[in-house]
CSV table of C-alpha atoms in Angstrom, one decimal:
chain,number,residue,atom,x,y,z
A,29,UNK,CA,-89.8,70.9,44.3
A,30,UNK,CA,-88.8,73.1,47.1
A,31,UNK,CA,-85.0,73.7,47.2
A,32,UNK,CA,-83.1,74.2,50.5
A,33,UNK,CA,-80.1,76.3,50.3
A,34,UNK,CA,-77.7,76.6,53.2
A,35,UNK,CA,-75.1,79.3,53.8
A,36,UNK,CA,-72.2,79.6,54.2
A,37,UNK,CA,-71.1,76.3,52.9
A,38,UNK,CA,-68.0,76.5,55.3
A,39,UNK,CA,-66.8,78.6,58.1
A,40,UNK,CA,-64.0,78.9,60.5
A,41,UNK,CA,-64.3,80.6,63.9
A,42,UNK,CA,-62.6,80.8,67.3
A,43,UNK,CA,-63.6,79.0,70.4
A,44,UNK,CA,-66.3,81.0,72.2
A,45,UNK,CA,-67.4,82.7,69.1
A,46,UNK,CA,-71.1,82.9,68.2
A,47,UNK,CA,-71.9,81.1,65.1
A,48,UNK,CA,-74.9,81.4,62.7
A,49,UNK,CA,-75.9,79.1,59.8
A,50,UNK,CA,-78.8,79.9,57.5
A,51,UNK,CA,-81.1,77.8,55.7
A,52,UNK,CA,-83.6,79.1,53.0
A,53,UNK,CA,-86.4,77.3,51.5
A,54,UNK,CA,-87.6,78.4,48.0
A,55,UNK,CA,-91.1,78.1,49.2
A,56,UNK,CA,-92.6,78.3,52.6
A,57,UNK,CA,-92.6,75.1,54.7
A,58,UNK,CA,-94.0,76.5,57.9
A,59,UNK,CA,-91.7,75.3,60.7
A,60,UNK,CA,-91.3,71.7,59.3
A,61,UNK,CA,-87.4,71.9,59.5
A,62,UNK,CA,-84.8,69.9,61.3
A,63,UNK,CA,-81.1,70.5,61.7
A,64,UNK,CA,-78.7,67.6,62.0
A,65,UNK,CA,-74.9,67.5,63.2
A,66,UNK,CA,-72.5,65.2,61.5
A,67,UNK,CA,-69.1,65.1,63.1
A,68,UNK,CA,-66.1,63.8,60.9
A,69,UNK,CA,-66.7,59.9,60.3
A,70,UNK,CA,-69.6,59.7,62.5
A,71,UNK,CA,-73.5,59.3,61.9
A,72,UNK,CA,-75.8,62.3,61.6
A,73,UNK,CA,-77.4,63.4,64.8
A,74,UNK,CA,-80.8,65.2,65.4
A,75,UNK,CA,-80.1,68.6,67.0
A,76,UNK,CA,-83.3,70.6,66.4
A,77,UNK,CA,-86.7,69.8,65.1
A,78,UNK,CA,-89.7,72.1,64.2
A,79,UNK,CA,-87.2,74.7,63.5
A,80,UNK,CA,-86.7,75.8,67.0
A,81,UNK,CA,-87.1,72.8,69.4
A,82,UNK,CA,-84.0,71.3,71.0
A,83,UNK,CA,-83.7,67.5,71.0
A,84,UNK,CA,-83.2,66.0,74.4
A,85,UNK,CA,-79.5,65.8,75.4
A,86,UNK,CA,-78.4,68.5,73.0
A,87,UNK,CA,-76.5,71.4,74.7
A,88,UNK,CA,-78.1,74.5,75.2
A,89,UNK,CA,-75.6,76.6,73.4
A,90,UNK,CA,-77.4,75.2,70.3
A,91,UNK,CA,-80.6,77.1,69.1
A,92,UNK,CA,-82.9,77.2,66.1
A,93,UNK,CA,-85.2,79.9,64.8
A,94,UNK,CA,-87.3,80.7,61.8
A,95,UNK,CA,-90.5,80.1,60.0
A,96,UNK,CA,-91.8,79.9,56.5
A,97,UNK,CA,-88.6,80.2,54.2
A,98,UNK,CA,-85.8,81.5,56.5
A,99,UNK,CA,-84.2,79.6,59.3
A,100,UNK,CA,-81.2,79.8,61.4
A,101,UNK,CA,-79.0,77.7,63.6
A,102,UNK,CA,-77.0,79.3,66.2
A,103,UNK,CA,-74.3,78.2,68.5
A,104,UNK,CA,-73.8,80.7,71.0
A,105,UNK,CA,-70.3,79.9,72.2
A,106,UNK,CA,-68.5,77.5,69.7
A,107,UNK,CA,-66.7,74.5,71.3
A,108,UNK,CA,-64.0,72.3,70.0
A,109,UNK,CA,-66.5,69.4,69.9
A,110,UNK,CA,-68.8,71.4,67.8
A,111,UNK,CA,-66.6,70.8,64.5
A,112,UNK,CA,-68.9,69.1,62.3
A,113,UNK,CA,-71.1,69.5,59.2
A,114,UNK,CA,-74.5,70.8,59.8
A,115,UNK,CA,-77.5,70.2,57.6
A,116,UNK,CA,-81.0,71.3,57.5
A,117,UNK,CA,-83.9,69.2,56.1
A,118,UNK,CA,-87.7,70.0,55.3
A,119,UNK,CA,-90.1,67.4,56.3
A,120,UNK,CA,-93.4,69.0,55.4
A,121,UNK,CA,-94.2,67.3,52.0
A,122,UNK,CA,-92.9,66.4,48.7
A,123,UNK,CA,-89.1,65.5,48.6
A,124,UNK,CA,-87.5,65.2,52.1
A,125,UNK,CA,-84.8,67.5,50.9
A,126,UNK,CA,-81.6,68.4,52.7
A,127,UNK,CA,-79.6,71.5,52.4
A,128,UNK,CA,-76.1,71.3,51.1
A,129,UNK,CA,-74.6,71.5,54.5
A,130,UNK,CA,-72.1,73.8,56.4
A,131,UNK,CA,-68.7,72.6,57.6
A,132,UNK,CA,-67.8,74.3,60.8
A,133,UNK,CA,-64.1,74.4,61.8
A,134,UNK,CA,-62.2,76.1,64.6
A,135,UNK,CA,-59.9,78.9,63.7
B,10,UNK,CA,-82.1,51.4,73.5
B,11,UNK,CA,-83.1,51.9,69.8
B,12,UNK,CA,-80.8,50.5,67.3
B,13,UNK,CA,-80.6,50.3,63.8
B,14,UNK,CA,-78.1,48.1,62.0
B,15,UNK,CA,-77.6,48.2,58.3
B,16,UNK,CA,-76.0,45.5,56.0
B,17,UNK,CA,-75.7,44.4,52.4
B,18,UNK,CA,-73.3,47.0,51.2
B,19,UNK,CA,-70.7,45.7,48.5
B,20,UNK,CA,-68.9,46.4,45.4
B,21,UNK,CA,-71.2,45.9,42.4
B,22,UNK,CA,-70.8,46.5,38.6
B,23,UNK,CA,-72.8,49.2,37.0
B,24,UNK,CA,-76.1,47.8,36.0
B,25,UNK,CA,-76.1,45.4,38.7
B,26,UNK,CA,-78.6,44.8,41.7
B,27,UNK,CA,-78.1,44.9,45.5
B,28,UNK,CA,-80.5,44.5,48.5
B,29,UNK,CA,-79.7,46.5,51.7
B,30,UNK,CA,-81.1,45.4,55.1
B,31,UNK,CA,-81.7,47.4,58.3
B,32,UNK,CA,-82.4,45.4,61.4
B,33,UNK,CA,-84.3,47.4,64.1
B,34,UNK,CA,-84.4,46.9,67.8
B,35,UNK,CA,-85.3,48.6,70.9
B,36,UNK,CA,-88.8,49.8,69.6
B,37,UNK,CA,-92.1,48.6,68.1
B,38,UNK,CA,-91.0,48.5,64.5
B,39,UNK,CA,-94.4,48.6,62.8
B,40,UNK,CA,-95.4,51.8,64.7
B,41,UNK,CA,-92.8,54.0,62.9
B,42,UNK,CA,-92.1,55.4,59.5
B,43,UNK,CA,-88.6,54.5,58.1
B,44,UNK,CA,-86.2,56.1,55.6
B,45,UNK,CA,-83.2,55.5,53.6
B,46,UNK,CA,-80.7,58.4,53.2
B,47,UNK,CA,-77.3,58.3,51.4
B,48,UNK,CA,-74.3,60.3,51.3
B,49,UNK,CA,-71.7,60.0,48.4
B,50,UNK,CA,-68.0,60.3,49.4
B,51,UNK,CA,-67.1,63.7,50.5
B,52,UNK,CA,-70.7,64.8,49.7
B,53,UNK,CA,-73.8,65.9,51.7
B,54,UNK,CA,-76.8,64.0,52.8
B,55,UNK,CA,-79.3,63.0,50.0
B,56,UNK,CA,-82.8,61.4,51.1
B,57,UNK,CA,-83.6,58.4,49.1
B,58,UNK,CA,-86.9,56.8,50.1
B,59,UNK,CA,-89.4,56.7,53.0
B,60,UNK,CA,-92.0,54.1,54.0
B,61,UNK,CA,-94.9,54.4,56.5
B,62,UNK,CA,-95.1,52.2,59.6
B,63,UNK,CA,-97.8,50.0,58.0
B,64,UNK,CA,-95.9,49.8,54.7
B,65,UNK,CA,-98.7,51.0,52.6
B,66,UNK,CA,-97.2,54.2,51.6
B,67,UNK,CA,-93.8,54.7,50.1
B,68,UNK,CA,-92.0,57.8,48.6
B,69,UNK,CA,-88.7,58.1,46.3
B,70,UNK,CA,-86.4,60.7,45.3
B,71,UNK,CA,-86.4,61.2,41.5
B,72,UNK,CA,-82.9,60.2,41.3
B,73,UNK,CA,-83.8,56.6,42.3
B,74,UNK,CA,-87.6,56.4,41.2
B,75,UNK,CA,-88.3,53.2,39.1
B,76,UNK,CA,-84.9,51.6,40.1
B,77,UNK,CA,-85.0,51.4,43.9
B,78,UNK,CA,-87.8,49.8,46.0
B,79,UNK,CA,-88.2,50.3,49.7
B,80,UNK,CA,-90.0,47.8,51.8
B,81,UNK,CA,-90.4,46.3,55.4
B,82,UNK,CA,-91.1,43.2,57.2
B,83,UNK,CA,-92.6,43.7,60.7
B,84,UNK,CA,-92.2,40.0,61.5
B,85,UNK,CA,-88.4,40.5,61.0
B,86,UNK,CA,-88.2,44.0,62.2
B,87,UNK,CA,-86.2,44.7,59.1
B,88,UNK,CA,-86.3,47.6,56.6
B,89,UNK,CA,-85.1,46.9,53.0
B,90,UNK,CA,-83.9,48.7,50.0
B,91,UNK,CA,-83.9,46.7,46.7
B,92,UNK,CA,-81.5,48.6,44.4
B,93,UNK,CA,-81.7,47.8,40.5
B,94,UNK,CA,-79.7,49.2,37.5
B,95,UNK,CA,-77.2,50.7,39.7
B,96,UNK,CA,-75.0,53.4,38.5
B,97,UNK,CA,-71.7,55.0,39.5
B,98,UNK,CA,-73.7,57.8,41.0
B,99,UNK,CA,-75.5,55.6,43.5
B,100,UNK,CA,-72.0,55.0,45.2
B,101,UNK,CA,-72.5,56.2,48.7
B,102,UNK,CA,-72.9,55.1,52.5
B,103,UNK,CA,-76.6,54.3,52.9
B,104,UNK,CA,-78.1,55.0,56.3
B,105,UNK,CA,-81.4,53.8,57.5
B,106,UNK,CA,-83.3,56.1,59.8
B,107,UNK,CA,-86.5,55.9,62.1
B,108,UNK,CA,-89.1,58.6,62.1
B,109,UNK,CA,-90.8,59.8,65.3
B,110,UNK,CA,-94.1,58.7,64.1
B,111,UNK,CA,-95.8,56.0,61.7
B,112,UNK,CA,-96.0,58.7,59.1
B,113,UNK,CA,-93.0,60.5,57.1
B,114,UNK,CA,-94.8,63.8,56.2
B,115,UNK,CA,-94.7,66.3,59.1
B,116,UNK,CA,-92.5,64.0,61.2
B,117,UNK,CA,-88.7,63.8,61.4
B,118,UNK,CA,-85.9,61.4,61.6
B,119,UNK,CA,-84.7,60.8,65.1
B,120,UNK,CA,-82.4,57.8,65.0
B,121,UNK,CA,-79.9,56.9,62.4
B,122,UNK,CA,-77.9,53.6,61.8
B,123,UNK,CA,-74.2,53.5,61.3
B,124,UNK,CA,-74.7,52.9,57.5
B,125,UNK,CA,-73.5,50.5,54.9
B,126,UNK,CA,-71.3,51.2,51.9
B,127,UNK,CA,-72.4,50.7,48.3
B,128,UNK,CA,-69.8,51.0,45.6
B,129,UNK,CA,-70.8,50.8,41.9
B,130,UNK,CA,-67.7,50.3,39.7
B,131,UNK,CA,-66.4,48.1,37.0
């Protein structure tokens, strides 16, 4: 089965900082990757699908990139409302595995 | 507006059974694949099971295969998860989620319910 590894597991950054989260698949998954945001005590929300397509209504400071095995989620200018855990998920075939998550906090 | 409302979560003893339900509204239920995803306390998301829009194909995580059964009733617009032989490690919030297609491979979950809590403990 393909494993999804996210890094870092947590990070602390200042408002306005550029933040990058990585997700690595143990085998190629083309661009079948989503990113979800889960704010504390809330339901996961779809941010990005097909590795780089922004879901409707998601602020443009969020962006995704990558193909094959290496993917990134970038927040261009971190805002207080971005405090959350972020998860990648593969959806090509086999188990629909999530990454372990990255917790983003404000410094 | 698309809405998913889970119910059925409870405290159950190890080895017991429970059936979760997810009532769907705001979309043509039979046209979309559905999924269950769980989250143990303080932990990350874990995909549990998926079912196609027609209900003729299902898929399970190894951790629940043989113990859980996903099903759907399009006449009731409801998704189910029958959970048998429950273990302490099944303790989690269980979310139902809708795919953006009748299939689950190559398509993603775009709407999630608020979740229902299952606690397995003696």
